[in-house]
PDB file of C-alpha atoms in Angstrom:
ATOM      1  CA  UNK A  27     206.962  62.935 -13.345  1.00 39.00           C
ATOM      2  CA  UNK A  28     204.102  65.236 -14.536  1.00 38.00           C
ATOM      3  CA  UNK A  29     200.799  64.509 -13.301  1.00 39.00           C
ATOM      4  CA  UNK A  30     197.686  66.876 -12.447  1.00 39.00           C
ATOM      5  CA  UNK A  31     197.309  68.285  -9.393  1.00 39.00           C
ATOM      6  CA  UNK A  32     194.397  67.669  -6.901  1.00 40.00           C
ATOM      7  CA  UNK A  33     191.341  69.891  -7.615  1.00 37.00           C
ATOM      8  CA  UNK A  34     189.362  70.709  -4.049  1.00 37.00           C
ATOM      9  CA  UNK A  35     185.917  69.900  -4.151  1.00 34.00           C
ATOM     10  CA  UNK A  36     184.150  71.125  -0.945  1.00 34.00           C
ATOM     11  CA  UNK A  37     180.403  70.148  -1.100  1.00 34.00           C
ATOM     12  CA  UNK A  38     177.162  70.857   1.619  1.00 36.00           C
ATOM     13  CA  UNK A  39     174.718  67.866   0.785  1.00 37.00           C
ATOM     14  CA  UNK A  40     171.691  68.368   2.972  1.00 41.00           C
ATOM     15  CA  UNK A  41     169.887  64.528   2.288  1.00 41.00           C
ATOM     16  CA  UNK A  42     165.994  64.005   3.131  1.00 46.00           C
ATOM     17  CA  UNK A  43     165.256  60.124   3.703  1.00 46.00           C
ATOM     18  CA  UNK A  44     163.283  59.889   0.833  1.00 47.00           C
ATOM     19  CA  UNK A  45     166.456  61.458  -1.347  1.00 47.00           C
ATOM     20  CA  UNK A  46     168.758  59.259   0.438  1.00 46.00           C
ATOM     21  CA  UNK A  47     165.976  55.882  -0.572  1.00 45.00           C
ATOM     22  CA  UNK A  48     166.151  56.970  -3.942  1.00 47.00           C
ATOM     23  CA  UNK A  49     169.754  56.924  -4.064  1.00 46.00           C
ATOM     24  CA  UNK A  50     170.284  53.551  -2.604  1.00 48.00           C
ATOM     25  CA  UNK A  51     167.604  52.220  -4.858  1.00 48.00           C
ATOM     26  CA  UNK A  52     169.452  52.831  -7.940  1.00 78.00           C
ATOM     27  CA  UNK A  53     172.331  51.311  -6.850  1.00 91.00           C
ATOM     28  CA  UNK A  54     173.734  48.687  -8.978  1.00 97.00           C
ATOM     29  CA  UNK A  55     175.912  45.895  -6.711  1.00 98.00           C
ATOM     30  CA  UNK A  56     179.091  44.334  -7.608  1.00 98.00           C
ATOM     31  CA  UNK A  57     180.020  41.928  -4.788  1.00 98.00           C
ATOM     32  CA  UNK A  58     183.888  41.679  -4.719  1.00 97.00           C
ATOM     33  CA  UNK A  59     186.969  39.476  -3.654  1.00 95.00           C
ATOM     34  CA  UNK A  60     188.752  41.215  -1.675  1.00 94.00           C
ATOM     35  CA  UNK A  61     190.963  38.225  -0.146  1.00 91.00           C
ATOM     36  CA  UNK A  62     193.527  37.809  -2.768  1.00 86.00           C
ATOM     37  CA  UNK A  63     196.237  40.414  -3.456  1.00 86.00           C
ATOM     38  CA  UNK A  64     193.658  42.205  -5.643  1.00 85.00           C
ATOM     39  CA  UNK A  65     189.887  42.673  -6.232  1.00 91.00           C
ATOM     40  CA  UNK A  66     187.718  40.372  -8.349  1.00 94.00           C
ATOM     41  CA  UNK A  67     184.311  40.284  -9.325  1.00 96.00           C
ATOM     42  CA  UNK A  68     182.347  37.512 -11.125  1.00 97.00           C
ATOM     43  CA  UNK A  69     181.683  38.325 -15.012  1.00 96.00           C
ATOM     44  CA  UNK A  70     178.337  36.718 -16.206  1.00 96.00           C
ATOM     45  CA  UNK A  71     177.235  36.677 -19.781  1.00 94.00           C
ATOM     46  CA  UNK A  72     173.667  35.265 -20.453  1.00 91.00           C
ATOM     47  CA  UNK A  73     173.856  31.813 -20.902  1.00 89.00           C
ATOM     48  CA  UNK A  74     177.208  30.898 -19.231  1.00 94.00           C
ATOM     49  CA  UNK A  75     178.769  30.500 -16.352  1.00 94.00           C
ATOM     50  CA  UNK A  76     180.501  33.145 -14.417  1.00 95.00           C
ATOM     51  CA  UNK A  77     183.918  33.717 -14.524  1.00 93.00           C
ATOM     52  CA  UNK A  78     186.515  35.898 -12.251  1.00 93.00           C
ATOM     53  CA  UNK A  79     187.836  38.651 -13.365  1.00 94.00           C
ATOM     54  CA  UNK A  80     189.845  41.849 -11.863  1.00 93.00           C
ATOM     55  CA  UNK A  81     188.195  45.180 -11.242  1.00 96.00           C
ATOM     56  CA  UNK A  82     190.891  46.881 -12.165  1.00 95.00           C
ATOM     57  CA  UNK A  83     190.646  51.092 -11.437  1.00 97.00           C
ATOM     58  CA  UNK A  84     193.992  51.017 -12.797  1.00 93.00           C
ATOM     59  CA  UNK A  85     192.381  49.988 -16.636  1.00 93.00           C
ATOM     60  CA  UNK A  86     191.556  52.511 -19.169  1.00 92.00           C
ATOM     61  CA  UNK A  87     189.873  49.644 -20.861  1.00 92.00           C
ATOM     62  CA  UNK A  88     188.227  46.199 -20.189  1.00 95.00           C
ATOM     63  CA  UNK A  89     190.322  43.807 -21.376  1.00 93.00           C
ATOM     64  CA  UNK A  90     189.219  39.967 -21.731  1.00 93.00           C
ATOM     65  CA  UNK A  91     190.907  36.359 -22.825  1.00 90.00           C
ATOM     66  CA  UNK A  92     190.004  35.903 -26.742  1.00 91.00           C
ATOM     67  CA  UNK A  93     189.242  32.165 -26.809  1.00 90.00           C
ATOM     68  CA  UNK A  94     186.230  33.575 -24.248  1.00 91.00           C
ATOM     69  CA  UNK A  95     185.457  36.263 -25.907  1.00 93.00           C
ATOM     70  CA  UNK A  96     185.076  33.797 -29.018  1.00 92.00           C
ATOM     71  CA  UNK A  97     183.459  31.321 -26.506  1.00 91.00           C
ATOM     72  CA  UNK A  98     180.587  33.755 -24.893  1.00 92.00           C
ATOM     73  CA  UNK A  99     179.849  35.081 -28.806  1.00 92.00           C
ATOM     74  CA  UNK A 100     181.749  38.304 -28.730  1.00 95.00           C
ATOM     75  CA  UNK A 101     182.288  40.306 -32.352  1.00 95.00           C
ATOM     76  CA  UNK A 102     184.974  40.421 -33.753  1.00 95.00           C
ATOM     77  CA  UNK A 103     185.071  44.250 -34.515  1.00 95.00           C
ATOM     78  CA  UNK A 104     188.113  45.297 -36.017  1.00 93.00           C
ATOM     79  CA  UNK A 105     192.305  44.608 -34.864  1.00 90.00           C
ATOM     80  CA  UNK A 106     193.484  46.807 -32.067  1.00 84.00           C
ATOM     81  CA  UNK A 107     196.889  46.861 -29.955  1.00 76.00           C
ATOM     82  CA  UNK A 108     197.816  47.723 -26.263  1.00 71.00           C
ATOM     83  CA  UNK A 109     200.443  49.321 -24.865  1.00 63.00           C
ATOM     84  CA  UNK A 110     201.047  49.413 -21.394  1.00 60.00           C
ATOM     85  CA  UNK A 111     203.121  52.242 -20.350  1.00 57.00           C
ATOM     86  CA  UNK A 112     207.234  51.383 -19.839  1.00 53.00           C
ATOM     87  CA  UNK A 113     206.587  48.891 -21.864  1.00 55.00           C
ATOM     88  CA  UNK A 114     208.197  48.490 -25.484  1.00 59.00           C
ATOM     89  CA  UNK A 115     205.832  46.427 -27.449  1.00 69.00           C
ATOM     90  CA  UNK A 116     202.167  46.251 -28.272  1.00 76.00           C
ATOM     91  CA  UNK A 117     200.274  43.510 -27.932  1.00 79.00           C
ATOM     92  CA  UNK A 118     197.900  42.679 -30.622  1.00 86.00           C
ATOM     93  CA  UNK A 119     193.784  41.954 -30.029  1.00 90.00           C
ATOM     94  CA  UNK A 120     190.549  42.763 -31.703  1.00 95.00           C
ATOM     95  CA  UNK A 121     187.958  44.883 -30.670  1.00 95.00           C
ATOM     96  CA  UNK A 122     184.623  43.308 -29.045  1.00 97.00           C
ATOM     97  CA  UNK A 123     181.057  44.032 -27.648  1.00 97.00           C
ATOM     98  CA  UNK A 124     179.341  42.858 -24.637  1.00 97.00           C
ATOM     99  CA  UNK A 125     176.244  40.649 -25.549  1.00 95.00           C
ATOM    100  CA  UNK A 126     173.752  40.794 -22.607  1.00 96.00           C
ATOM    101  CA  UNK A 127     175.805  40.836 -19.669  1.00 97.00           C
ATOM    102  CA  UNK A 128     176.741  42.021 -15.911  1.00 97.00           C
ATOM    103  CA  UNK A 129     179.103  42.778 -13.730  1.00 98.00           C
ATOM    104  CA  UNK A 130     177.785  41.659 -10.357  1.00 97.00           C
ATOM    105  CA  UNK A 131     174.873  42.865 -10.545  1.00 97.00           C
ATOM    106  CA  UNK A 132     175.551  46.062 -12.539  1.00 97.00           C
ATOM    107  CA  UNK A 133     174.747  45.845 -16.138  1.00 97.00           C
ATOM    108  CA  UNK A 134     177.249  45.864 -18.880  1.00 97.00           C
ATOM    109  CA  UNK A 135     175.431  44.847 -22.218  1.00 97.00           C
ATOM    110  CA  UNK A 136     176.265  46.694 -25.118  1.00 97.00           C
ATOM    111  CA  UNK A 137     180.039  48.046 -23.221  1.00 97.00           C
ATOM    112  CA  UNK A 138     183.418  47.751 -25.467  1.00 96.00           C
ATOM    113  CA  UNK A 139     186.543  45.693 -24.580  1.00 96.00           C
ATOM    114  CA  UNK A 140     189.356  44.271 -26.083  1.00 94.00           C
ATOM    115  CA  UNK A 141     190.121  40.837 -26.279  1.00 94.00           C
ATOM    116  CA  UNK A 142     193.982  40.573 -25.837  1.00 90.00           C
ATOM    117  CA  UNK A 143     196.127  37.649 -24.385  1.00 85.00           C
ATOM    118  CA  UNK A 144     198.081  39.661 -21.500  1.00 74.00           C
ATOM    119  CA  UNK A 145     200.182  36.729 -20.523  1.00 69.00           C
ATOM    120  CA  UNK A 146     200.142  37.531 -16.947  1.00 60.00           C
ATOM    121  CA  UNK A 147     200.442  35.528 -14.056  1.00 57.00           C
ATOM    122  CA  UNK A 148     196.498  35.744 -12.862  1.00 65.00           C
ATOM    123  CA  UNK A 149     195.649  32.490 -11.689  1.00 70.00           C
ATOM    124  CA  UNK A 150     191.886  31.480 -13.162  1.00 81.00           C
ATOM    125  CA  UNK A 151     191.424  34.994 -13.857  1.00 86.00           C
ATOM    126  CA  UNK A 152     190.120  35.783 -17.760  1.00 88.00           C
ATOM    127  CA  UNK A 153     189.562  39.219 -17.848  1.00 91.00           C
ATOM    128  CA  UNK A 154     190.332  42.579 -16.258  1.00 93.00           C
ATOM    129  CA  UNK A 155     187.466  45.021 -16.182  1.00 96.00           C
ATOM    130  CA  UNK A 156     187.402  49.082 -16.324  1.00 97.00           C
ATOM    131  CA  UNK A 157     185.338  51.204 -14.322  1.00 98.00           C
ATOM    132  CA  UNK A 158     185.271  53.323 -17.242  1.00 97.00           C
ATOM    133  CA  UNK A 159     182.229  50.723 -18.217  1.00 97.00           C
ATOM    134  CA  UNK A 160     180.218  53.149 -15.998  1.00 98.00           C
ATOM    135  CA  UNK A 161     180.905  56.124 -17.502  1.00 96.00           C
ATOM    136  CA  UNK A 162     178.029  58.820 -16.480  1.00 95.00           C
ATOM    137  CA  UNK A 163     178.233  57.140 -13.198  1.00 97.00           C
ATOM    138  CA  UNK A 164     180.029  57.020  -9.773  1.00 98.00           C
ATOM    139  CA  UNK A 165     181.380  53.797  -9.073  1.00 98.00           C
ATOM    140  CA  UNK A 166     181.812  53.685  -5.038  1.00 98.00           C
ATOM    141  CA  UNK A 167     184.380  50.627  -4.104  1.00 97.00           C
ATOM    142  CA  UNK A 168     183.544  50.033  -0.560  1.00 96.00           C
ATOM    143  CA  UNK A 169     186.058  47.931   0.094  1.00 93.00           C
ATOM    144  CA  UNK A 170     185.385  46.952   4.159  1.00 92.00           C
ATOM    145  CA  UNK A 171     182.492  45.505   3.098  1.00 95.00           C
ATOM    146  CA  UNK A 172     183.775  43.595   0.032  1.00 95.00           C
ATOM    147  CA  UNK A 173     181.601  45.417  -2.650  1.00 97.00           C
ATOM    148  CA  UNK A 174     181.471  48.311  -5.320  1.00 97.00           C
ATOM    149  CA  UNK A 175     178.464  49.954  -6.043  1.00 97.00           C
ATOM    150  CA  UNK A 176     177.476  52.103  -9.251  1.00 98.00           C
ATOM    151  CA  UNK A 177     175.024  54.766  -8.525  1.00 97.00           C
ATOM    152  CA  UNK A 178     173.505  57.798 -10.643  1.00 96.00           C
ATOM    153  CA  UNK A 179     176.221  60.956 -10.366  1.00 94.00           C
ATOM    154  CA  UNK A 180     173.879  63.540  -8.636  1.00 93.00           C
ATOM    155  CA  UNK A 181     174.073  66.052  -5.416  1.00 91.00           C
ATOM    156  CA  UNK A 182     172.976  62.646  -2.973  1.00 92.00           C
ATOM    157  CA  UNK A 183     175.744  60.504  -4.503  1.00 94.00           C
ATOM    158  CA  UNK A 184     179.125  63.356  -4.960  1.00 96.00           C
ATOM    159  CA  UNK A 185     180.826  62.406  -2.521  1.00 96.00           C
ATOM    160  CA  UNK A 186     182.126  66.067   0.718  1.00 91.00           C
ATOM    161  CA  UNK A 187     185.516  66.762   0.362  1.00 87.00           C
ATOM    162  CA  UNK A 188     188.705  66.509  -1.568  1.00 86.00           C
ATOM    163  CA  UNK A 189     188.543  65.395  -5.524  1.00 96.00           C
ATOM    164  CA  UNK A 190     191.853  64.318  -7.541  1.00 97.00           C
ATOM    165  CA  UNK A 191     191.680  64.744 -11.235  1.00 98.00           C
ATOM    166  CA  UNK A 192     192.522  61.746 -13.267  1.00 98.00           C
ATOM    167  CA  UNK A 193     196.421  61.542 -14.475  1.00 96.00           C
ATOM    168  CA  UNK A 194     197.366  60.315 -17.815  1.00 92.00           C
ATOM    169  CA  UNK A 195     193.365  59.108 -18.259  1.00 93.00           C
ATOM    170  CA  UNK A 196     193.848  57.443 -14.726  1.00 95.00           C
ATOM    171  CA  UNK A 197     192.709  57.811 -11.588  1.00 98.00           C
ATOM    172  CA  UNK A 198     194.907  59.463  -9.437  1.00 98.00           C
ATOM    173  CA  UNK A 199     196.224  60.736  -5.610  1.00 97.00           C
ATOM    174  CA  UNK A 200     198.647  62.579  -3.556  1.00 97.00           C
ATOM    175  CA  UNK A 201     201.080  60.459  -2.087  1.00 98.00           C
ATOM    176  CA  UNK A 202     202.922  61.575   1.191  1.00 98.00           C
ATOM    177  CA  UNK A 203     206.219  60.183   1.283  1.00 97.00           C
ATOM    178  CA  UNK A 204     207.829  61.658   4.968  1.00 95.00           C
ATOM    179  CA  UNK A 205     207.166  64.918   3.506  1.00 95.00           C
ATOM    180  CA  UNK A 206     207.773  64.556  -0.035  1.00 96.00           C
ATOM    181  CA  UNK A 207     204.336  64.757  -1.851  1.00 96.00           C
ATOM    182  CA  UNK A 208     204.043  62.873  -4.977  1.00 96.00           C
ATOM    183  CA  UNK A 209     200.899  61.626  -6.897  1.00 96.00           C
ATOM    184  CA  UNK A 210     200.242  58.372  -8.331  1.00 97.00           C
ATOM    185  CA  UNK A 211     197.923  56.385  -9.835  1.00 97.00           C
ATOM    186  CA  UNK A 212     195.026  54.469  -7.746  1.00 97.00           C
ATOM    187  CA  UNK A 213     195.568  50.935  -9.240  1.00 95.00           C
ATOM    188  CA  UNK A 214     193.210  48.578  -7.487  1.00 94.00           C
ATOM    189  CA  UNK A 215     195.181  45.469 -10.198  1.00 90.00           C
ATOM    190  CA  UNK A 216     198.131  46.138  -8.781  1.00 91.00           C
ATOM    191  CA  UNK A 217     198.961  44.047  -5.349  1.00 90.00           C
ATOM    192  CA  UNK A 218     201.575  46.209  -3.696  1.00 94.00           C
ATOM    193  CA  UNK A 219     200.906  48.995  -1.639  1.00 96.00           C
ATOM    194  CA  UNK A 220     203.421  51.410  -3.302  1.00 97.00           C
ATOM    195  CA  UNK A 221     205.740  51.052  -6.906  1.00 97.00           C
ATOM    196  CA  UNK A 222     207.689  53.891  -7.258  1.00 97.00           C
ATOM    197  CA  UNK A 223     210.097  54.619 -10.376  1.00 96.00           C
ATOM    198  CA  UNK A 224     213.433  53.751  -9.021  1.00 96.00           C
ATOM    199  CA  UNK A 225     214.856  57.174  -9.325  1.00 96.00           C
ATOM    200  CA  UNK A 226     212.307  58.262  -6.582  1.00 96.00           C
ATOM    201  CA  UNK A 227     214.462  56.136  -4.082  1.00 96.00           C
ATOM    202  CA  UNK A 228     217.712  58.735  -4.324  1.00 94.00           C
ATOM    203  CA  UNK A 229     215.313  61.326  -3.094  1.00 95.00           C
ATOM    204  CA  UNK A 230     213.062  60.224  -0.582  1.00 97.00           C
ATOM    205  CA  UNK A 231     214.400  59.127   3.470  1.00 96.00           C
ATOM    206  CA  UNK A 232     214.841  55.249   3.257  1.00 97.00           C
ATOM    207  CA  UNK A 233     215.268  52.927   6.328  1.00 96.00           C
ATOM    208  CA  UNK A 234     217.703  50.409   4.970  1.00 95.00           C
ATOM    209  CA  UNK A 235     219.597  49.423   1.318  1.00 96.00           C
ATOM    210  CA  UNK A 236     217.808  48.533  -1.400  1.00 97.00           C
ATOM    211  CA  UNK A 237     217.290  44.802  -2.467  1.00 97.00           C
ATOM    212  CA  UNK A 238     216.450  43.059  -5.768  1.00 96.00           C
ATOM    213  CA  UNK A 239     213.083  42.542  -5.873  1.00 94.00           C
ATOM    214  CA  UNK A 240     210.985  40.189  -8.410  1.00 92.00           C
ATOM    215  CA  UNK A 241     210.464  42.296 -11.576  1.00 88.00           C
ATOM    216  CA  UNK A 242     207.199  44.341 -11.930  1.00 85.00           C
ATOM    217  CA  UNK A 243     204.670  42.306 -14.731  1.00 77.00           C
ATOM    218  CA  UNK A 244     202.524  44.931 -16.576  1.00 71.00           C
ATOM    219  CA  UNK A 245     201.192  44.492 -20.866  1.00 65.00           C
ATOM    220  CA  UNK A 246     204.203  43.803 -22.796  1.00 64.00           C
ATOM    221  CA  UNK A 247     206.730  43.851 -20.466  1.00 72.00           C
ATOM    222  CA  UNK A 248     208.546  43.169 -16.881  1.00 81.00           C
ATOM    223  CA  UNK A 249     210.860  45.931 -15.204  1.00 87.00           C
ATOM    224  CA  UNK A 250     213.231  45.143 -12.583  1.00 94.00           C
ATOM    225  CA  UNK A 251     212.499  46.167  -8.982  1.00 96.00           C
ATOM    226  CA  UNK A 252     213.941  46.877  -5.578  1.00 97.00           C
ATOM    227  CA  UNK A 253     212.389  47.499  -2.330  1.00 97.00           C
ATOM    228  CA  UNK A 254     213.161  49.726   0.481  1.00 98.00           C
ATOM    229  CA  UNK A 255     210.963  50.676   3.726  1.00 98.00           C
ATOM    230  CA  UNK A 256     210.982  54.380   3.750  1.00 97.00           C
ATOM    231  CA  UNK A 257     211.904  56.231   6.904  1.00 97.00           C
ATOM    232  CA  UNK A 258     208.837  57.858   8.520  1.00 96.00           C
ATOM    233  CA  UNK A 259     205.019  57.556   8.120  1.00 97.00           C
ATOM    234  CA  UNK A 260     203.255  57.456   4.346  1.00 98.00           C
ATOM    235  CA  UNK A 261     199.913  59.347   4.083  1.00 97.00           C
ATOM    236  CA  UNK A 262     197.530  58.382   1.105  1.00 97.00           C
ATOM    237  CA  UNK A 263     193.811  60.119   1.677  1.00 95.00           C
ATOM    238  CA  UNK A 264     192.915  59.408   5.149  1.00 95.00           C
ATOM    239  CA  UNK A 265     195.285  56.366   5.495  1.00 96.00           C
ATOM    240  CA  UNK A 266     198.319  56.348   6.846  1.00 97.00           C
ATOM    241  CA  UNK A 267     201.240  54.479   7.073  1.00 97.00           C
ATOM    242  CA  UNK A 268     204.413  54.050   9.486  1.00 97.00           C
ATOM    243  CA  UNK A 269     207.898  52.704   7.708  1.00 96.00           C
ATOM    244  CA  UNK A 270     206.090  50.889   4.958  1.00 96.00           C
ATOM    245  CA  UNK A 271     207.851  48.863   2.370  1.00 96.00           C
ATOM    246  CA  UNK A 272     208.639  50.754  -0.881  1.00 97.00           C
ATOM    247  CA  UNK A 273     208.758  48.761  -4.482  1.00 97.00           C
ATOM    248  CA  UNK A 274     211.143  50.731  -6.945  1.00 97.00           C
ATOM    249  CA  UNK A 275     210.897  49.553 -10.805  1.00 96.00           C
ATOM    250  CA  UNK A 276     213.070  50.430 -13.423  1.00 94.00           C
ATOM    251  CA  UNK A 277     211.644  52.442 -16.482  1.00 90.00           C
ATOM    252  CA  UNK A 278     207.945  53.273 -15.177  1.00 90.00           C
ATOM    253  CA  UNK A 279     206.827  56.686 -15.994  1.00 89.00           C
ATOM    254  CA  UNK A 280     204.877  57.124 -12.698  1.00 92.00           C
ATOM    255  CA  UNK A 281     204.215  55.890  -9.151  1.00 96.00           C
ATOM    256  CA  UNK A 282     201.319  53.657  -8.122  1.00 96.00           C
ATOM    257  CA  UNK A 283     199.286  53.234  -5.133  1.00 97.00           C
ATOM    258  CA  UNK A 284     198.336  49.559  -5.491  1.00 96.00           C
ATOM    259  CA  UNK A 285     195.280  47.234  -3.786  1.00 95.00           C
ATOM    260  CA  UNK A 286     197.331  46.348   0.003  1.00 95.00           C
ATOM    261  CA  UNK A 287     197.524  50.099   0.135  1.00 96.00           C
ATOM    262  CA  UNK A 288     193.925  50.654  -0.902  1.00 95.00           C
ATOM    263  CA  UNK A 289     192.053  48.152   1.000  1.00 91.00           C
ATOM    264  CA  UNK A 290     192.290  50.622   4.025  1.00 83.00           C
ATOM    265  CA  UNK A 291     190.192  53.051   2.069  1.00 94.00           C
ATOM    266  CA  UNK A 292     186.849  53.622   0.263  1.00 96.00           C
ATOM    267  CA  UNK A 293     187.447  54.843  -3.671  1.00 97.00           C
ATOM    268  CA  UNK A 294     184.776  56.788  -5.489  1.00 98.00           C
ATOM    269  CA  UNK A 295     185.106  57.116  -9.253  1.00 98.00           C
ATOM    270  CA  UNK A 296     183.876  59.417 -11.746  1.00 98.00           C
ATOM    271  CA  UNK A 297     185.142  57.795 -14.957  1.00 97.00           C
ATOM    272  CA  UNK A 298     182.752  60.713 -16.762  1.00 97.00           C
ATOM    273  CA  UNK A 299     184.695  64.056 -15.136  1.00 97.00           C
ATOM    274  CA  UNK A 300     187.891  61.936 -14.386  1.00 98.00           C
ATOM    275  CA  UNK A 301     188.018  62.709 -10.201  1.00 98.00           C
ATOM    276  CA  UNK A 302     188.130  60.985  -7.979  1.00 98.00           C
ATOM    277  CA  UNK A 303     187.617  60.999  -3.894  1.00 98.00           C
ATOM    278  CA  UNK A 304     190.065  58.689  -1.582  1.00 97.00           C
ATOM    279  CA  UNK A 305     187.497  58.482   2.052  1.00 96.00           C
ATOM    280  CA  UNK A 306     187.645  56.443   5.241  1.00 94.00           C
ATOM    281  CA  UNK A 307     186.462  53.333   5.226  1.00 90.00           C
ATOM    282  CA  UNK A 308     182.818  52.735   5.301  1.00 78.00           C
TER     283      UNK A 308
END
């Protein structure tokens, strides 16, 4: 696997109360669900009712159902496909618009999406929205306190400490596997805390054998999985973990460091410079 390494950031922010108030005013609230095995956040377009839908810092782009899109008086702005990677075929959509709309409380009117039917296994879920929506901003997902919050990118708001570059146009972070460092992709839409590609199992210290595991949904296809708990302790950012269980999956092109893993940590994104910071938990 090729992915970009972790660029240091090391930054002295020296905050007067009134900088600090200024910050927290512009702060833009999305209030999330963070009971389910991953994070969703009400989608309200003006004149109809919400509707859940995953916060997904694993999407390049905000996907939602069609027969909504057509429903809430989307455009229709031209065909497009998606392609998830390891999978083998597109699936076909059009191109859309955001009428006057929010996330939360974070404003979205005007922001692109596709409107594709994934044919996943989402419950009431319609759509699946990017943090790339907030490009120019930081998007902080605080997740002990159930919320994300999109602030102005600026000396008060970058967060001290370590920054990962982006991988593949994905957020991304070092994962430490008993010693063995790989990186993955921060994917808050996926509900396991680790998918590796199954080749990663003949190198890394594993506990028992593996077993079949139900396959791995993503756009376009399913790959068939096994799952291992590794032999040691698993570091991701400031979390870490002792023996966890491993998901391997056939034919993906890189490993993923899914919501249970991630609900032990606070995320900041900068969908703009493509970093991003893994931090304690607020």
């Amino acid at each position: 696997m090729r992915f970009t390494r972790a660029i240091p950031f090391t930054i002295g922010l020296t905050l007067s109360a009134a900088a600090a108030s200024a910050a927290l005013a512009l702060e833009q609230v999305i209030p999330l669900d963070t009971s389910g095995p991953r994070l969703k956040a009400l989608l309200t377009v003006e004149g109809h009712a919400p509707v859940p839908v995953i916060f997904d810092t694993g999407a390049m782009a905000s996907i939602i159902n069609p027969k909504l899109a057509t429903e809430l008086g989307m455009p229709n702005l031209g065909n497009t496909q998606v392609h998830s990677p390891g999978s083998s075929s597109p699936v076909e959509g059009f191109l859309t618009r955001f009428p006057k709309a929010r996330l939360g409380e974070a404003d979205i009117t005007g922001r692109q999406a596709l409107a594709i039917d994934i044919k996943l296994p989402l419950g009431d879920v319609l759509g699946i929205m990017s943090p790339n929506l907030f490009a120019g901003k930081l998007v902080r997902f605080e997740l002990s306190k159930s919320r994300a919050a999109v602030t102005d990118r600026s000396s008060a708001t970058i967060p001290a400490g370590q920054a990962y570059s982006y991988a593949a146009g994905l957020p991304a972070a070092e994962i430490n596997i008993a010693g063995t460092k790989i990186e993955g992709h921060v994917d808050s839409g996926a509900g396991a805390a680790f998918i590796l590609p199954l080749e990663e199992a003949q190198k890394l210290p594993l506990a028992d054998k593996l077993v079949p595991h139900k396959p791995i949904h993503v756009v376009g296809a399913d790959h068939n999985a096994f799952t291992a708990h590794i032999k040691g302790s698993v570091a991701v950012g400031p979390a870490v973990f002792d023996h966890p269980e491993m998901i391997f999956a056939e034919n993906i092109p890189f490993a993923v460091i899914g919501f249970a893993a991630l609900r032990n940590l606070t995320i900041v994104l900068d969908p703009s410079q493509r970093r991003d910071w893994l931090l304690k938990a607020d």
